[in-house]
């Protein structure tokens, strides 16, 4: 049986999102933001974040695949669902659940960067600095966490646990 151990509580997540939203709004001012959620893991974070960013924004989603149902990165990134909105000349803010090696983000920045956005920034709820590859930059990070596999608040293990309101370390017993 897998075991869950709380790493970040619901209250901690919510108050950190208050701070992130404040920092983002301070940086963008009244400019319209095109918020791009990376499916599926970012869906709860995005929902909580955009409600704190005010009215001046649009939302779109992209879906990439890298991990399949397991816990190990294959390094293969595929676009499963592309954006609907043309991002040219827009201020684009990518919303990620978690940055592990940074490979997914690297590919996404490269892909979206070719489409002439006015600006391209990233907000990630979680980052695993010990796992980042060289050159990984994230403009806004909610929490830096140890290099453990976590679930909850959008993050899954084999599609389970996405609906938890908190983040937990998942341990698979031998
Ligand atoms: P990379 O290595 O490309 O990975 O930065 C980013 C994507 O991998 C998934 N990921 C996780 N999913 N718990 C999860 O449920 C984790 O601890 C974890 N670490 C990486 C996630 O989809 C992320 O977008
Ligand atoms: Mg996953």
PDB file of C-alpha atoms and ligand atoms in Angstrom:
ATOM      1  CA  UNK A   1       0.000   0.000   0.000  1.00  0.00           C
ATOM      2  CA  UNK A   2       1.314   3.500  -0.833  1.00  0.00           C
ATOM      3  CA  UNK A   3       1.673   5.823   2.153  1.00  0.00           C
ATOM      4  CA  UNK A   4       1.124   9.597   2.177  1.00  0.00           C
ATOM      5  CA  UNK A   5       2.921  12.035   4.425  1.00  0.00           C
ATOM      6  CA  UNK A   6       1.824  15.690   4.408  1.00  0.00           C
ATOM      7  CA  UNK A   7       4.548  18.005   3.120  1.00  0.00           C
ATOM      8  CA  UNK A   8       2.626  21.267   2.540  1.00  0.00           C
ATOM      9  CA  UNK A   9      -0.731  21.952   4.164  1.00  0.00           C
ATOM     10  CA  UNK A  10      -3.759  23.489   2.469  1.00  0.00           C
ATOM     11  CA  UNK A  11      -3.338  26.686   4.520  1.00  0.00           C
ATOM     12  CA  UNK A  12       0.316  26.990   3.525  1.00  0.00           C
ATOM     13  CA  UNK A  13      -0.542  26.543  -0.153  1.00  0.00           C
ATOM     14  CA  UNK A  14      -3.318  29.110  -0.056  1.00  0.00           C
ATOM     15  CA  UNK A  15      -1.305  31.777   1.704  1.00  0.00           C
ATOM     16  CA  UNK A  16       1.653  31.264  -0.630  1.00  0.00           C
ATOM     17  CA  UNK A  17      -0.667  31.712  -3.624  1.00  0.00           C
ATOM     18  CA  UNK A  18      -1.761  35.054  -2.139  1.00  0.00           C
ATOM     19  CA  UNK A  19       1.880  36.134  -2.195  1.00  0.00           C
ATOM     20  CA  UNK A  20       2.551  34.810  -5.699  1.00  0.00           C
ATOM     21  CA  UNK A  21      -0.494  36.601  -7.094  1.00  0.00           C
ATOM     22  CA  UNK A  22       0.577  39.832  -5.443  1.00  0.00           C
ATOM     23  CA  UNK A  23       4.092  39.551  -6.913  1.00  0.00           C
ATOM     24  CA  UNK A  24       2.761  38.722 -10.375  1.00  0.00           C
ATOM     25  CA  UNK A  25       0.275  41.607 -10.388  1.00  0.00           C
ATOM     26  CA  UNK A  26       2.971  43.979  -9.177  1.00  0.00           C
ATOM     27  CA  UNK A  27       5.189  42.949 -12.111  1.00  0.00           C
ATOM     28  CA  UNK A  28       2.539  43.031 -14.863  1.00  0.00           C
ATOM     29  CA  UNK A  29       0.601  46.045 -13.638  1.00  0.00           C
ATOM     30  CA  UNK A  30      -2.575  46.500 -15.636  1.00  0.00           C
ATOM     31  CA  UNK A  31      -1.249  44.539 -18.633  1.00  0.00           C
ATOM     32  CA  UNK A  32      -3.423  41.684 -19.843  1.00  0.00           C
ATOM     33  CA  UNK A  33      -1.904  38.298 -19.001  1.00  0.00           C
ATOM     34  CA  UNK A  34      -2.420  35.166 -21.088  1.00  0.00           C
ATOM     35  CA  UNK A  35      -2.277  32.393 -18.515  1.00  0.00           C
ATOM     36  CA  UNK A  36      -1.264  29.036 -19.995  1.00  0.00           C
ATOM     37  CA  UNK A  37      -1.947  26.064 -17.756  1.00  0.00           C
ATOM     38  CA  UNK A  38       0.021  22.884 -18.326  1.00  0.00           C
ATOM     39  CA  UNK A  39      -2.470  20.023 -18.028  1.00  0.00           C
ATOM     40  CA  UNK A  40      -3.343  18.197 -16.037  1.00  0.00           C
ATOM     41  CA  UNK A  41      -1.369  18.788 -12.865  1.00  0.00           C
ATOM     42  CA  UNK A  42      -1.733  22.592 -12.771  1.00  0.00           C
ATOM     43  CA  UNK A  43      -5.532  22.698 -12.804  1.00  0.00           C
ATOM     44  CA  UNK A  44      -6.132  23.429  -9.106  1.00  0.00           C
ATOM     45  CA  UNK A  45      -3.176  25.800  -8.780  1.00  0.00           C
ATOM     46  CA  UNK A  46      -4.295  27.694 -11.884  1.00  0.00           C
ATOM     47  CA  UNK A  47      -7.876  27.911 -10.609  1.00  0.00           C
ATOM     48  CA  UNK A  48      -6.761  29.348  -7.269  1.00  0.00           C
ATOM     49  CA  UNK A  49      -4.170  31.648  -8.842  1.00  0.00           C
ATOM     50  CA  UNK A  50      -6.289  33.276 -11.571  1.00  0.00           C
ATOM     51  CA  UNK A  51      -9.024  34.197  -9.113  1.00  0.00           C
ATOM     52  CA  UNK A  52      -6.452  36.304  -7.285  1.00  0.00           C
ATOM     53  CA  UNK A  53      -5.001  37.967 -10.411  1.00  0.00           C
ATOM     54  CA  UNK A  54      -7.928  40.261 -11.153  1.00  0.00           C
ATOM     55  CA  UNK A  55      -9.991  40.485 -14.310  1.00  0.00           C
ATOM     56  CA  UNK A  56      -7.428  41.388 -16.901  1.00  0.00           C
ATOM     57  CA  UNK A  57      -6.450  37.953 -18.189  1.00  0.00           C
ATOM     58  CA  UNK A  58      -7.193  35.117 -20.589  1.00  0.00           C
ATOM     59  CA  UNK A  59      -6.750  31.401 -19.935  1.00  0.00           C
ATOM     60  CA  UNK A  60      -5.634  28.615 -22.244  1.00  0.00           C
ATOM     61  CA  UNK A  61      -4.196  25.149 -21.754  1.00  0.00           C
ATOM     62  CA  UNK A  62      -1.516  22.978 -23.233  1.00  0.00           C
ATOM     63  CA  UNK A  63      -0.972  19.328 -22.495  1.00  0.00           C
ATOM     64  CA  UNK A  64       2.376  17.630 -22.714  1.00  0.00           C
ATOM     65  CA  UNK A  65       3.341  14.162 -21.688  1.00  0.00           C
ATOM     66  CA  UNK A  66       6.596  13.051 -20.189  1.00  0.00           C
ATOM     67  CA  UNK A  67       6.071  10.650 -17.312  1.00  0.00           C
ATOM     68  CA  UNK A  68       3.261   8.303 -18.353  1.00  0.00           C
ATOM     69  CA  UNK A  69       1.779   6.666 -15.292  1.00  0.00           C
ATOM     70  CA  UNK A  70       5.032   6.159 -13.447  1.00  0.00           C
ATOM     71  CA  UNK A  71       7.361   8.211 -11.316  1.00  0.00           C
ATOM     72  CA  UNK A  72      10.453   8.278 -13.555  1.00  0.00           C
ATOM     73  CA  UNK A  73      11.037  10.831 -16.302  1.00  0.00           C
ATOM     74  CA  UNK A  74      11.624   9.349 -19.727  1.00  0.00           C
ATOM     75  CA  UNK A  75      12.891  12.623 -21.152  1.00  0.00           C
ATOM     76  CA  UNK A  76      10.375  12.341 -23.980  1.00  0.00           C
ATOM     77  CA  UNK A  77       8.142  15.378 -24.258  1.00  0.00           C
ATOM     78  CA  UNK A  78       5.119  15.250 -26.528  1.00  0.00           C
ATOM     79  CA  UNK A  79       2.474  17.884 -27.173  1.00  0.00           C
ATOM     80  CA  UNK A  80      -0.877  16.172 -26.656  1.00  0.00           C
ATOM     81  CA  UNK A  81      -3.006  19.293 -26.786  1.00  0.00           C
ATOM     82  CA  UNK A  82      -1.813  22.565 -28.253  1.00  0.00           C
ATOM     83  CA  UNK A  83      -3.034  26.057 -27.377  1.00  0.00           C
ATOM     84  CA  UNK A  84      -6.217  27.436 -28.949  1.00  0.00           C
ATOM     85  CA  UNK A  85      -5.156  31.068 -28.601  1.00  0.00           C
ATOM     86  CA  UNK A  86      -2.527  32.805 -30.716  1.00  0.00           C
ATOM     87  CA  UNK A  87       0.095  34.042 -28.257  1.00  0.00           C
ATOM     88  CA  UNK A  88       1.850  36.504 -30.591  1.00  0.00           C
ATOM     89  CA  UNK A  89       2.404  39.916 -28.943  1.00  0.00           C
ATOM     90  CA  UNK A  90       0.882  38.733 -25.652  1.00  0.00           C
ATOM     91  CA  UNK A  91       2.322  38.527 -22.158  1.00  0.00           C
ATOM     92  CA  UNK A  92       2.307  34.780 -21.579  1.00  0.00           C
ATOM     93  CA  UNK A  93       2.524  33.242 -18.110  1.00  0.00           C
ATOM     94  CA  UNK A  94       3.002  29.468 -18.077  1.00  0.00           C
ATOM     95  CA  UNK A  95       1.505  27.801 -14.996  1.00  0.00           C
ATOM     96  CA  UNK A  96       3.209  24.569 -13.966  1.00  0.00           C
ATOM     97  CA  UNK A  97       2.441  22.274 -11.084  1.00  0.00           C
ATOM     98  CA  UNK A  98       6.006  21.164 -10.479  1.00  0.00           C
ATOM     99  CA  UNK A  99       9.428  21.544 -12.044  1.00  0.00           C
ATOM    100  CA  UNK A 100      11.624  18.485 -11.568  1.00  0.00           C
ATOM    101  CA  UNK A 101      14.507  18.263 -14.060  1.00  0.00           C
ATOM    102  CA  UNK A 102      13.220  21.320 -15.907  1.00  0.00           C
ATOM    103  CA  UNK A 103      13.128  19.441 -19.185  1.00  0.00           C
ATOM    104  CA  UNK A 104       9.397  19.916 -19.768  1.00  0.00           C
ATOM    105  CA  UNK A 105       9.730  23.624 -19.131  1.00  0.00           C
ATOM    106  CA  UNK A 106      12.756  23.883 -21.374  1.00  0.00           C
ATOM    107  CA  UNK A 107      10.820  22.344 -24.284  1.00  0.00           C
ATOM    108  CA  UNK A 108       7.742  24.460 -23.606  1.00  0.00           C
ATOM    109  CA  UNK A 109       9.724  27.679 -23.493  1.00  0.00           C
ATOM    110  CA  UNK A 110      11.401  26.734 -26.748  1.00  0.00           C
ATOM    111  CA  UNK A 111       8.121  25.878 -28.477  1.00  0.00           C
ATOM    112  CA  UNK A 112       6.148  28.886 -27.267  1.00  0.00           C
ATOM    113  CA  UNK A 113       9.140  31.167 -27.734  1.00  0.00           C
ATOM    114  CA  UNK A 114       8.972  30.595 -31.500  1.00  0.00           C
ATOM    115  CA  UNK A 115       5.466  32.113 -31.582  1.00  0.00           C
ATOM    116  CA  UNK A 116       6.547  35.694 -30.885  1.00  0.00           C
ATOM    117  CA  UNK A 117       5.033  36.275 -27.449  1.00  0.00           C
ATOM    118  CA  UNK A 118       5.658  39.757 -26.074  1.00  0.00           C
ATOM    119  CA  UNK A 119       6.967  38.098 -22.918  1.00  0.00           C
ATOM    120  CA  UNK A 120       7.159  34.551 -21.577  1.00  0.00           C
ATOM    121  CA  UNK A 121       7.393  33.778 -17.870  1.00  0.00           C
ATOM    122  CA  UNK A 122       6.759  30.765 -15.681  1.00  0.00           C
ATOM    123  CA  UNK A 123       5.081  30.290 -12.336  1.00  0.00           C
ATOM    124  CA  UNK A 124       5.449  26.865 -10.732  1.00  0.00           C
ATOM    125  CA  UNK A 125       3.828  25.879  -7.458  1.00  0.00           C
ATOM    126  CA  UNK A 126       6.668  23.474  -6.660  1.00  0.00           C
ATOM    127  CA  UNK A 127      10.304  23.160  -7.653  1.00  0.00           C
ATOM    128  CA  UNK A 128      12.893  20.489  -6.919  1.00  0.00           C
ATOM    129  CA  UNK A 129      16.158  22.492  -7.101  1.00  0.00           C
ATOM    130  CA  UNK A 130      18.274  19.386  -6.486  1.00  0.00           C
ATOM    131  CA  UNK A 131      16.925  17.902  -9.727  1.00  0.00           C
ATOM    132  CA  UNK A 132      17.090  20.989 -11.965  1.00  0.00           C
ATOM    133  CA  UNK A 133      19.219  20.641 -15.062  1.00  0.00           C
ATOM    134  CA  UNK A 134      21.651  23.447 -15.832  1.00  0.00           C
ATOM    135  CA  UNK A 135      20.021  26.612 -17.059  1.00  0.00           C
ATOM    136  CA  UNK A 136      16.633  25.979 -15.422  1.00  0.00           C
ATOM    137  CA  UNK A 137      15.064  29.326 -14.589  1.00  0.00           C
ATOM    138  CA  UNK A 138      11.626  29.878 -13.093  1.00  0.00           C
ATOM    139  CA  UNK A 139      10.378  33.399 -12.529  1.00  0.00           C
ATOM    140  CA  UNK A 140       7.990  32.512  -9.683  1.00  0.00           C
ATOM    141  CA  UNK A 141       8.222  29.404  -7.472  1.00  0.00           C
ATOM    142  CA  UNK A 142       5.776  28.632  -4.681  1.00  0.00           C
ATOM    143  CA  UNK A 143       7.802  26.134  -2.689  1.00  0.00           C
ATOM    144  CA  UNK A 144      11.199  24.555  -3.158  1.00  0.00           C
ATOM    145  CA  UNK A 145      10.921  20.933  -2.049  1.00  0.00           C
ATOM    146  CA  UNK A 146      13.282  17.970  -1.632  1.00  0.00           C
ATOM    147  CA  UNK A 147      13.775  15.559  -4.495  1.00  0.00           C
ATOM    148  CA  UNK A 148      10.891  13.266  -3.492  1.00  0.00           C
ATOM    149  CA  UNK A 149       7.813  12.171  -5.428  1.00  0.00           C
ATOM    150  CA  UNK A 150       4.816  14.191  -4.297  1.00  0.00           C
ATOM    151  CA  UNK A 151       1.089  14.010  -4.979  1.00  0.00           C
ATOM    152  CA  UNK A 152      -2.018  16.068  -4.260  1.00  0.00           C
ATOM    153  CA  UNK A 153      -3.350  19.487  -5.224  1.00  0.00           C
ATOM    154  CA  UNK A 154      -3.415  18.475  -8.902  1.00  0.00           C
ATOM    155  CA  UNK A 155      -0.469  16.087  -8.835  1.00  0.00           C
ATOM    156  CA  UNK A 156      -1.125  12.420  -9.362  1.00  0.00           C
ATOM    157  CA  UNK A 157       0.295   8.999  -9.071  1.00  0.00           C
ATOM    158  CA  UNK A 158      -1.363   6.886 -11.797  1.00  0.00           C
ATOM    159  CA  UNK A 159      -4.174   9.506 -11.901  1.00  0.00           C
ATOM    160  CA  UNK A 160      -4.892   9.223  -8.163  1.00  0.00           C
ATOM    161  CA  UNK A 161      -4.649  11.904  -5.451  1.00  0.00           C
ATOM    162  CA  UNK A 162      -5.192  14.933  -7.732  1.00  0.00           C
ATOM    163  CA  UNK A 163      -8.137  16.030  -5.577  1.00  0.00           C
ATOM    164  CA  UNK A 164      -6.222  16.360  -2.291  1.00  0.00           C
ATOM    165  CA  UNK A 165      -6.133  19.945  -0.968  1.00  0.00           C
ATOM    166  CA  UNK A 166      -2.581  19.485   0.306  1.00  0.00           C
ATOM    167  CA  UNK A 167       0.761  18.169  -0.993  1.00  0.00           C
ATOM    168  CA  UNK A 168       2.040  14.838   0.316  1.00  0.00           C
ATOM    169  CA  UNK A 169       5.134  12.730  -0.191  1.00  0.00           C
ATOM    170  CA  UNK A 170       4.143   9.392  -1.683  1.00  0.00           C
ATOM    171  CA  UNK A 171       6.066   6.340  -0.621  1.00  0.00           C
ATOM    172  CA  UNK A 172       5.573   3.064  -2.440  1.00  0.00           C
ATOM    173  CA  UNK A 173       6.259   0.106  -0.179  1.00  0.00           C
ATOM    174  CA  UNK A 174       8.428  -2.634  -1.600  1.00  0.00           C
TER     175      UNK A 174
HETATM  176  P1  LIG B   1      10.465  17.695 -15.563  1.00  0.00           P
HETATM  177  O1  LIG B   1      11.459  16.659 -15.109  1.00  0.00           O
HETATM  178  O2  LIG B   1      10.366  17.755 -17.042  1.00  0.00           O
HETATM  179  O3  LIG B   1       9.102  17.150 -15.019  1.00  0.00           O
HETATM  180  O4  LIG B   1      10.737  19.035 -14.923  1.00  0.00           O
HETATM  181  C1  LIG B   1       7.988  17.941 -14.979  1.00  0.00           C
HETATM  182  C2  LIG B   1       6.726  17.114 -14.943  1.00  0.00           C
HETATM  183  O5  LIG B   1       6.935  15.836 -14.315  1.00  0.00           O
HETATM  184  C3  LIG B   1       5.882  15.522 -13.452  1.00  0.00           C
HETATM  185  N1  LIG B   1       6.445  15.382 -12.089  1.00  0.00           N
HETATM  186  C4  LIG B   1       5.777  14.955 -11.018  1.00  0.00           C
HETATM  187  N2  LIG B   1       4.483  14.564 -10.882  1.00  0.00           N
HETATM  188  N3  LIG B   1       4.873  14.195  -8.574  1.00  0.00           N
HETATM  189  C5  LIG B   1       4.052  14.182  -9.652  1.00  0.00           C
HETATM  190  O6  LIG B   1       2.883  13.834  -9.488  1.00  0.00           O
HETATM  191  C6  LIG B   1       6.177  14.574  -8.635  1.00  0.00           C
HETATM  192  O7  LIG B   1       6.886  14.558  -7.624  1.00  0.00           O
HETATM  193  C7  LIG B   1       6.646  14.969  -9.937  1.00  0.00           C
HETATM  194  N4  LIG B   1       7.861  15.408 -10.363  1.00  0.00           N
HETATM  195  C8  LIG B   1       7.686  15.640 -11.711  1.00  0.00           C
HETATM  196  C9  LIG B   1       4.907  16.655 -13.557  1.00  0.00           C
HETATM  197  O8  LIG B   1       3.903  16.313 -14.462  1.00  0.00           O
HETATM  198  C10 LIG B   1       5.711  17.809 -14.106  1.00  0.00           C
HETATM  199  O9  LIG B   1       4.944  18.719 -14.886  1.00  0.00           O
HETATM  200 MG1  LIG B   2       1.609  13.017 -13.604  1.00  0.00          MG
END
